[in-house]
Amino acid sequence: MNNQNQRRDFIKTSAILAGGMILQPFGMPGAYASGTDQIKLAVIGCGGRGTGAVFQAFDTGHNIKLVAMADAFRDRIDKSYTPIFEKYGKDKVDVPEDRKFVGFEGYKEAIKLADVVILASPPGFRPDHFEEAVRQGKQVFMEKPVAVDAVGIRKVLAAAEEAKKKKLNVVVGLQRHYQDNYRETIKRLHDGAIGDIVGGQVYWNDGGVWVNPRQPGQTEMEYQMRNWYYFNWLCGDHINEQHVHNIDVANWVKNSYPVSAYGTGGRQVRTGKDHGEIFDHHSITFTYADGTVIFSECRHFPGAANRVDESFQGTKGKVYMSAGNHGNITDYKGNSIYSHNRENNPNPYQVEHDELFAAIVKGEYKFADAENGAKSTMTAILGRNATYSGKVVTWDEALNSEISLMPDTLAWDAMPKVLPNADGYYPFAIPGKTKVI
Ligand SMILES: NC(=O)c1ccc[n+]([C@@H]2O[C@H](COP(=O)([O-])OP(=O)(O)OC[C@H]3O[C@@H](n4cnc5c(N)ncnc54)[C@H](O)[C@@H]3O)[C@@H](O)[C@H]2O)c1
């Protein structure tokens, strides 16, 4: 069977599996079988990353057409559409007005129109978006983190199982898994280059990110959505939103997930009205089943020393890794065991899409990243539970939590669960008083 036929069969099979019927793009029966080898793409969440991921999908060089865009806000779609259209033109970008979906529910329609979906909204919505994409039998690229609470994690884990059954490729944007230095170095660690891993340190310490101050006329819901980084129902705190990358490396190196966490954290420098409820620093020790302890630290302190990397110690040596393409393994006398050659290493953001679309075009089922994405996200949530409560929190206790951070109703005039006081400040966790959520 040639590749084209293989791919058509693959997409057809996925579509049949999507619910006992053939789901077709544009709702037209038979459209997949019409002889075009074009992959239809939709993007849900048209911000910085969603837009970047569309560029990377096109830059794979495959025959891809963007057919639908969905975002909570119309201005975000416009801001994303313009550079995409200017760079790739009408042959690759076919998103007329009636395929630009605005609001909380638009994702369902956008997903229907595509073979492959990019899920890049704030992570609070990811479980629902992923569940729907899998229900509709679509191949998925979704950004990390994949949830903000245990209720969402369990939804992603269930959908991940469904995706496996339906043989839907799922790539999660924990791009270190697609980065040469991490792949090559961790392969050697798993082959025993430094013996058993017995300890480690992972960091995301930098100056922090954007703030979108409240604007006149905004409802509370719109304000929190525009300033989403600072609200847990949308972001999960920066330990989840950014530090998940480094925590995920620890899990990858250990080939497992922690059994408990103990930590401290708070708000030291980021304490204004527009800083919502999240902490600006967390320090945690994660304990794994074999007794290994990994120290994890993330902070957003402008002017303090930045550090974003991972180190691990084994019974026979140690390793240093970072997104700057480092991968250095030495013994305890300083002799090199492996030093990664950083020259011409490809951009991991591009590799994610190159590998995903290559598999799709060949009709191969190769990627099932969602389960690890969910468990590494859960590790960050476990860490947040430890710093918020100030208690030792176990994996099982955190994963079994029934507390959902999401609002009961998603509408512009509905109220999120966390609201400001009369002076405009939001409540935040107090270690020792706050309960595990
Ligand atoms: N892998 C990486 O290195 C990396 C880098 C940057 C961002 N990210 C991740 O990508 C995601 C998006 O981050 P970003 O920097 O693009 O943020 P962003 O604010 O630029 O974009 C998010 C977009 O989602 C939209 N949105 C909000 N709610 C929505 C909903 N319910 N349905 C559809 N769209 C909705 C927002 O309006 C916005 O346009 C986050 O999860 C972030 O962690 C990953």
Coordinates of C-alpha atoms and ligand atoms in Angstrom, one line a residue:
M1 CA 0.0 0.0 0.0
N2 CA 1.4 3.4 -0.9
N3 CA 1.7 6.1 1.8
Q4 CA -1.3 8.1 0.5
N5 CA -3.6 5.1 0.7
Q6 CA -2.2 4.1 4.0
R7 CA -2.9 7.6 5.3
R8 CA -6.4 7.6 4.0
D9 CA -7.1 4.3 5.6
F10 CA -5.6 5.4 8.8
I11 CA -7.7 8.6 9.0
K12 CA -10.7 6.6 7.9
T13 CA -10.1 4.0 10.7
S14 CA -9.6 6.7 13.3
A15 CA -12.8 8.4 12.1
I16 CA -14.8 5.1 12.2
L17 CA -13.5 4.5 15.7
A18 CA -14.6 7.9 16.8
G19 CA -18.0 6.7 17.6
G20 CA -19.2 4.0 15.3
M21 CA -19.7 6.4 12.4
I22 CA -17.5 8.1 10.0
L23 CA -16.9 11.7 11.1
Q24 CA -16.0 13.8 8.1
P25 CA -14.5 17.2 7.8
F26 CA -17.1 19.9 7.1
G27 CA -19.7 17.3 8.0
M28 CA -19.6 15.9 4.5
P29 CA -19.9 12.1 4.2
G30 CA -17.1 10.7 2.1
A31 CA -14.8 13.8 2.1
Y32 CA -11.8 11.9 3.5
A33 CA -12.0 9.5 0.6
S34 CA -12.1 12.1 -2.0
G35 CA -8.5 11.7 -3.0
T36 CA -6.9 14.7 -1.4
D37 CA -3.9 14.0 0.7
Q38 CA -4.3 17.2 2.6
I39 CA -4.3 17.3 6.4
K40 CA -6.8 19.6 7.9
L41 CA -5.6 21.5 10.9
A42 CA -7.5 23.4 13.6
V43 CA -6.0 25.5 16.4
I44 CA -7.8 26.0 19.7
G45 CA -6.3 28.8 21.7
C46 CA -4.7 31.3 19.3
G47 CA -2.2 33.0 21.5
G48 CA 1.6 32.9 21.3
R49 CA 2.0 29.2 21.5
G50 CA -1.0 28.3 19.3
T51 CA 0.2 30.6 16.6
G52 CA 3.8 29.3 16.9
A53 CA 2.6 25.7 16.7
V54 CA 0.7 26.4 13.5
F55 CA 3.9 27.8 12.0
Q56 CA 5.7 24.7 13.1
A57 CA 3.1 22.4 11.6
F58 CA 3.4 24.2 8.2
D59 CA 7.1 24.1 8.4
T60 CA 7.1 20.4 8.5
G61 CA 6.6 20.7 4.7
H62 CA 3.6 18.4 4.6
N63 CA 0.4 19.2 2.8
I64 CA -1.4 20.9 5.6
K65 CA -4.2 23.4 5.5
L66 CA -5.4 25.5 8.5
V67 CA -9.2 25.3 8.3
A68 CA -10.5 26.5 11.7
M69 CA -9.5 28.6 14.6
A70 CA -11.1 28.9 18.0
D71 CA -10.4 31.3 20.9
A72 CA -12.3 32.8 23.8
F73 CA -11.6 36.2 22.3
R74 CA -12.1 37.5 18.7
D75 CA -9.1 39.9 18.9
R76 CA -6.8 36.9 19.7
I77 CA -7.9 35.1 16.6
D78 CA -7.3 38.2 14.5
K79 CA -3.9 38.7 16.0
S80 CA -3.0 35.1 15.2
Y81 CA -4.6 34.8 11.8
T82 CA -2.8 37.9 10.3
P83 CA 0.8 36.7 10.6
I84 CA -0.2 33.1 9.7
F85 CA -2.0 34.3 6.5
E86 CA 0.8 36.7 5.6
K87 CA 3.5 34.0 5.9
Y88 CA 1.7 31.0 4.4
G89 CA -1.1 32.5 2.1
K90 CA -4.4 31.3 0.9
D91 CA -3.1 27.9 -0.3
K92 CA -2.4 26.9 3.3
V93 CA -4.8 29.1 5.2
D94 CA -8.5 28.7 4.5
V95 CA -10.3 30.1 7.6
P96 CA -13.3 32.2 6.5
E97 CA -15.4 34.0 9.0
D98 CA -17.7 31.1 9.7
R99 CA -14.7 28.9 10.7
K100 CA -13.4 31.4 13.3
F101 CA -15.1 30.3 16.5
V102 CA -15.2 32.7 19.4
G103 CA -16.2 31.9 23.0
F104 CA -16.1 29.0 25.4
E105 CA -17.8 26.4 23.2
G106 CA -16.2 27.1 19.8
Y107 CA -13.6 24.4 20.3
K108 CA -16.2 21.7 19.6
E109 CA -17.0 23.0 16.1
A110 CA -13.3 23.7 15.2
I111 CA -12.3 20.2 16.2
K112 CA -15.1 18.8 13.9
L113 CA -13.5 20.4 10.9
A114 CA -10.0 19.0 11.3
D115 CA -7.9 15.9 11.1
V116 CA -5.3 17.2 13.5
V117 CA -5.9 19.7 16.3
I118 CA -3.5 22.0 18.2
L119 CA -4.7 22.6 21.8
A120 CA -3.0 25.7 23.2
S121 CA -5.5 27.5 25.4
P122 CA -4.6 28.1 29.1
P123 CA -4.3 24.7 30.7
G124 CA -7.5 24.9 32.8
F125 CA -9.5 24.1 29.6
R126 CA -7.2 21.4 28.3
P127 CA -9.0 18.4 29.8
D128 CA -12.3 19.3 28.1
H129 CA -10.6 20.2 24.9
F130 CA -8.5 17.0 24.8
E131 CA -11.5 14.8 25.8
E132 CA -13.5 16.3 23.0
A133 CA -10.7 15.9 20.4
V134 CA -10.3 12.2 21.4
R135 CA -14.1 11.7 21.4
Q136 CA -14.1 13.0 17.8
G137 CA -11.2 10.7 16.8
K138 CA -8.6 13.4 16.0
Q139 CA -4.9 13.4 16.2
V140 CA -3.6 15.9 18.8
F141 CA -0.7 18.2 19.6
M142 CA -1.5 19.7 23.0
E143 CA 0.6 22.0 25.1
K144 CA 1.7 21.4 28.6
P145 CA 0.5 21.6 31.3
V146 CA -2.5 19.4 30.6
A147 CA -4.7 20.4 33.6
V148 CA -4.7 22.5 36.8
D149 CA -6.4 20.1 39.3
A150 CA -6.8 16.4 40.0
V151 CA -10.3 16.3 38.5
G152 CA -8.8 17.5 35.2
I153 CA -5.9 15.1 35.4
R154 CA -8.2 12.2 35.8
K155 CA -10.2 13.4 32.7
V156 CA -7.0 13.5 30.7
L157 CA -5.8 10.1 31.9
A158 CA -9.2 8.6 30.8
A159 CA -9.0 10.3 27.4
A160 CA -5.4 9.2 27.1
E161 CA -6.6 5.6 27.4
E162 CA -9.3 6.2 24.8
A163 CA -6.7 7.8 22.5
K164 CA -4.6 4.6 22.8
K165 CA -7.6 2.4 21.9
K166 CA -8.3 4.6 18.9
K167 CA -4.6 4.7 17.9
L168 CA -4.7 8.5 17.8
N169 CA -1.2 10.1 17.9
V170 CA -0.9 12.5 20.8
V171 CA 2.1 14.7 21.3
V172 CA 2.4 16.9 24.4
G173 CA 4.5 20.1 24.3
L174 CA 7.0 18.9 26.9
Q175 CA 9.5 19.6 24.2
R176 CA 12.6 18.3 26.1
H177 CA 11.3 14.9 25.0
Y178 CA 12.0 16.1 21.5
Q179 CA 15.3 17.8 22.2
D180 CA 18.6 16.0 21.3
N181 CA 20.6 16.7 24.4
Y182 CA 17.8 15.4 26.7
R183 CA 17.1 12.3 24.5
E184 CA 20.8 11.4 24.2
T185 CA 21.7 12.0 27.8
I186 CA 18.7 10.4 29.4
K187 CA 19.1 7.3 27.2
R188 CA 22.6 6.9 28.7
L189 CA 21.3 7.4 32.2
H190 CA 18.7 4.7 31.6
D191 CA 21.5 2.5 30.3
G192 CA 23.3 2.9 33.7
A193 CA 26.0 5.5 32.9
I194 CA 26.0 6.8 36.5
G195 CA 24.4 3.8 38.2
D196 CA 21.2 4.2 40.2
I197 CA 19.9 7.8 40.4
V198 CA 19.7 8.7 44.1
G199 CA 19.2 12.5 44.1
G200 CA 18.6 15.5 41.9
Q201 CA 17.8 19.2 41.7
V202 CA 15.4 20.8 39.2
Y203 CA 14.9 24.6 38.8
W204 CA 12.9 27.2 37.0
N205 CA 14.0 30.5 38.6
D206 CA 13.5 33.6 36.6
G207 CA 12.0 37.1 36.6
G208 CA 8.4 36.1 35.8
V209 CA 6.0 36.8 33.0
W210 CA 3.4 39.3 31.6
V211 CA 0.6 40.9 33.6
N212 CA -2.6 42.1 32.0
P213 CA -4.1 44.7 34.3
R214 CA -7.8 45.1 34.7
Q215 CA -9.5 47.3 32.1
P216 CA -12.7 49.4 32.6
G217 CA -15.8 47.5 31.7
Q218 CA -14.4 44.0 32.0
T219 CA -16.5 41.5 33.8
E220 CA -14.7 39.5 36.5
M221 CA -14.7 36.5 34.2
E222 CA -13.1 38.5 31.3
Y223 CA -10.5 40.0 33.6
Q224 CA -9.4 36.6 34.9
M225 CA -9.4 35.1 31.4
R226 CA -7.2 38.0 30.1
N227 CA -4.9 37.8 33.1
W228 CA -5.0 34.1 33.2
Y229 CA -1.5 33.4 34.5
Y230 CA -2.4 34.6 38.0
F231 CA -5.5 32.4 38.6
N232 CA -5.3 28.7 39.5
W233 CA -8.4 27.6 37.6
L234 CA -6.7 28.7 34.4
C235 CA -3.0 28.3 35.1
G236 CA -2.4 26.1 38.1
D237 CA 0.3 28.5 39.4
H238 CA 3.7 28.9 37.8
I239 CA 5.0 25.6 39.3
N240 CA 2.5 24.0 37.0
E241 CA 2.7 26.3 34.1
Q242 CA 6.5 26.5 33.7
H243 CA 8.3 24.3 36.2
V244 CA 6.4 21.3 34.9
H245 CA 9.1 21.1 32.3
N246 CA 11.9 20.5 34.8
I247 CA 9.7 18.3 37.1
D248 CA 8.9 16.2 34.0
V249 CA 12.6 15.7 33.4
A250 CA 13.0 14.3 36.9
N251 CA 10.2 11.9 36.3
W252 CA 11.7 10.9 33.0
V253 CA 15.1 10.3 34.5
K254 CA 13.6 8.3 37.4
N255 CA 11.2 6.5 35.1
S256 CA 8.5 7.0 37.7
Y257 CA 6.5 9.6 39.6
P258 CA 6.9 10.7 43.2
V259 CA 4.9 9.2 46.1
S260 CA 4.9 12.3 48.2
A261 CA 6.0 16.0 48.4
Y262 CA 6.9 18.4 51.2
G263 CA 7.6 22.0 50.6
T264 CA 7.4 25.7 51.3
G265 CA 6.4 28.7 49.3
G266 CA 4.6 32.0 49.3
R267 CA 4.3 35.5 47.8
Q268 CA 7.2 37.7 48.5
V269 CA 7.7 40.2 45.6
R270 CA 4.5 39.7 43.5
T271 CA 1.8 40.9 45.8
G272 CA -0.3 43.4 43.8
K273 CA -4.0 43.4 42.8
D274 CA -3.1 42.1 39.3
H275 CA -1.2 39.2 40.8
G276 CA -4.3 37.1 41.5
E277 CA -3.8 34.2 43.9
I278 CA -0.6 32.4 42.7
F279 CA 2.7 32.2 44.7
D280 CA 5.9 33.7 43.4
H281 CA 8.1 30.9 44.9
H282 CA 7.9 27.2 45.7
S283 CA 10.6 24.9 47.1
I284 CA 9.8 21.2 47.3
T285 CA 11.3 17.8 48.0
F286 CA 9.7 15.1 46.0
T287 CA 10.2 11.6 47.3
Y288 CA 10.1 8.6 44.9
A289 CA 9.1 5.0 45.9
D290 CA 12.8 3.9 46.0
G291 CA 13.7 6.7 48.4
T292 CA 15.2 9.0 45.9
V293 CA 14.7 12.7 46.8
I294 CA 14.5 15.3 44.1
F295 CA 14.7 19.0 45.1
S296 CA 12.6 21.3 43.0
E297 CA 12.6 25.0 43.1
C298 CA 10.8 27.7 41.1
R299 CA 10.5 31.4 41.7
H300 CA 9.6 34.6 39.8
F301 CA 11.9 37.2 41.4
P302 CA 13.1 39.9 39.1
G303 CA 16.7 40.8 39.7
A304 CA 17.6 37.6 41.5
A305 CA 19.9 35.0 39.8
N306 CA 18.1 33.0 37.1
R307 CA 18.5 29.2 36.8
V308 CA 16.5 26.8 34.6
D309 CA 18.1 23.4 34.5
E310 CA 18.3 19.9 36.0
S311 CA 21.1 18.0 37.7
F312 CA 21.0 14.4 39.1
Q313 CA 23.4 12.3 41.1
G314 CA 23.9 8.6 40.7
T315 CA 25.8 5.9 42.6
K316 CA 28.7 6.2 40.1
G317 CA 28.5 9.8 38.7
K318 CA 26.4 12.9 38.1
V319 CA 24.8 14.7 35.2
Y320 CA 23.9 18.3 34.3
M321 CA 21.3 19.2 31.7
S322 CA 19.6 22.3 30.5
A323 CA 17.4 23.6 27.7
G324 CA 20.6 25.4 26.5
N325 CA 21.4 22.0 25.0
H326 CA 23.7 20.9 27.8
G327 CA 24.1 17.2 28.6
N328 CA 27.2 16.5 30.6
I329 CA 27.8 13.2 32.4
T330 CA 30.9 12.9 34.6
D331 CA 32.1 10.5 37.3
Y332 CA 32.9 11.9 40.8
K333 CA 36.5 12.5 39.9
G334 CA 35.4 14.8 37.1
N335 CA 36.2 12.5 34.2
S336 CA 33.8 12.9 31.3
I337 CA 31.4 10.0 30.6
Y338 CA 29.3 11.8 28.0
S339 CA 29.3 15.4 26.7
H340 CA 26.6 16.2 24.4
N341 CA 27.6 17.8 21.1
R342 CA 25.3 20.9 20.8
E343 CA 26.2 21.8 17.3
N344 CA 23.3 22.1 14.8
N345 CA 20.9 20.5 17.2
P346 CA 17.4 21.0 15.8
N347 CA 14.7 23.2 17.5
P348 CA 12.7 20.8 19.7
Y349 CA 9.5 22.8 19.0
Q350 CA 9.9 22.0 15.4
V351 CA 10.9 18.4 16.0
E352 CA 7.6 17.8 17.9
H353 CA 5.7 18.7 14.7
D354 CA 8.1 17.0 12.3
E355 CA 7.8 13.7 14.1
L356 CA 4.0 14.0 14.7
F357 CA 3.1 14.8 11.1
A358 CA 5.6 12.3 9.7
A359 CA 3.7 9.6 11.6
I360 CA 0.3 10.9 10.5
V361 CA 1.3 11.0 6.9
K362 CA 2.7 7.5 7.0
G363 CA -0.4 6.2 8.8
E364 CA 1.7 5.2 11.8
Y365 CA 0.6 5.2 15.4
K366 CA 3.7 6.4 17.3
F367 CA 2.9 8.9 20.0
A368 CA 1.0 8.5 23.2
D369 CA 2.4 11.4 25.3
A370 CA -0.8 12.2 27.2
E371 CA -0.4 9.8 30.1
N372 CA 3.1 11.1 31.0
G373 CA 1.9 14.7 30.3
A374 CA -0.9 14.1 32.8
K375 CA 1.3 12.5 35.4
S376 CA 4.1 15.1 35.2
T377 CA 1.4 17.8 35.4
M378 CA 0.0 15.9 38.4
T379 CA 3.5 16.0 40.0
A380 CA 3.5 19.8 39.7
I381 CA 0.0 19.9 41.2
L382 CA 1.2 17.7 44.0
G383 CA 4.1 20.1 44.6
R384 CA 1.6 23.0 44.7
N385 CA -0.5 21.2 47.2
A386 CA 2.6 20.7 49.4
T387 CA 3.6 24.4 49.3
Y388 CA 0.0 25.7 49.8
S389 CA -0.8 23.4 52.7
G390 CA 2.7 23.2 54.3
K391 CA 2.1 19.5 54.9
V392 CA 3.5 16.3 53.5
V393 CA 1.1 15.4 50.7
T394 CA 1.0 12.0 49.1
W395 CA 0.5 11.3 45.4
D396 CA -2.7 9.3 46.1
E397 CA -4.2 11.9 48.3
A398 CA -3.6 14.6 45.7
L399 CA -4.7 12.6 42.7
N400 CA -7.9 11.5 44.4
S401 CA -9.0 15.0 45.2
E402 CA -12.6 15.8 44.1
I403 CA -12.1 19.5 44.3
S404 CA -12.5 21.2 40.9
L405 CA -11.1 24.7 40.5
M406 CA -13.2 25.4 37.4
P407 CA -16.1 27.8 37.6
D408 CA -19.5 26.1 37.8
T409 CA -20.6 28.1 34.7
L410 CA -18.4 29.3 31.8
A411 CA -20.0 32.6 30.6
W412 CA -18.8 36.2 30.5
D413 CA -21.3 37.2 33.2
A414 CA -20.7 34.1 35.4
M415 CA -18.4 34.2 38.5
P416 CA -15.1 32.3 38.9
K417 CA -14.8 30.7 42.3
V418 CA -12.0 32.9 43.6
L419 CA -13.0 36.6 43.8
P420 CA -11.3 39.8 45.0
N421 CA -12.1 41.5 48.3
A422 CA -13.5 45.0 48.5
D423 CA -10.0 46.4 48.0
G424 CA -9.4 44.4 44.9
Y425 CA -7.0 41.8 46.4
Y426 CA -7.5 38.0 45.9
P427 CA -7.2 35.4 48.7
F428 CA -4.2 33.1 48.5
A429 CA -3.0 30.0 50.2
I430 CA -1.5 30.2 53.7
P431 CA 0.7 27.3 54.5
G432 CA -0.4 25.6 57.7
K433 CA -4.0 26.7 57.2
T434 CA -4.9 25.9 53.6
K435 CA -6.1 22.4 53.0
V436 CA -4.9 20.2 50.2
I437 CA -6.9 20.8 47.0
Ligands
LIG1 N1 6.1 24.2 25.5 C1 6.5 25.4 25.8 O1 7.6 25.7 25.9 C2 5.4 26.5 25.9 C3 5.7 27.8 25.7 C4 4.7 28.8 25.8 C5 3.4 28.4 26.2 N2 3.2 27.1 26.4 C6 1.8 26.7 26.8 O2 0.9 27.0 25.8 C7 -0.4 27.4 26.5 C8 -0.8 28.7 26.0 O3 0.2 29.7 26.3 P1 0.4 31.0 25.5 O4 1.8 31.5 25.9 O5 0.2 30.8 24.1 O6 -0.7 31.9 26.1 P2 -1.5 33.1 25.4 O7 -2.3 33.8 26.4 O8 -0.7 33.8 24.4 O9 -2.6 32.2 24.5 C9 -3.7 31.5 25.1 C10 -4.9 31.7 24.2 O10 -5.9 30.8 24.6 C11 -7.1 31.6 24.5 N3 -8.2 31.0 25.3 C12 -8.5 31.2 26.6 N4 -9.5 30.4 26.9 C13 -9.8 29.7 25.9 C14 -10.8 28.7 25.6 N5 -11.7 28.3 26.6 N6 -10.9 28.2 24.4 C15 -10.1 28.6 23.4 N7 -9.1 29.5 23.6 C16 -9.0 30.1 24.8 C17 -6.7 33.0 25.0 O11 -7.7 34.0 24.7 C18 -5.4 33.1 24.3 O12 -5.5 33.7 23.0 C19 -0.1 27.3 28.0 O13 -0.5 26.0 28.5 C20 1.4 27.4 28.1 O14 1.9 26.7 29.2 C21 4.1 26.1 26.2

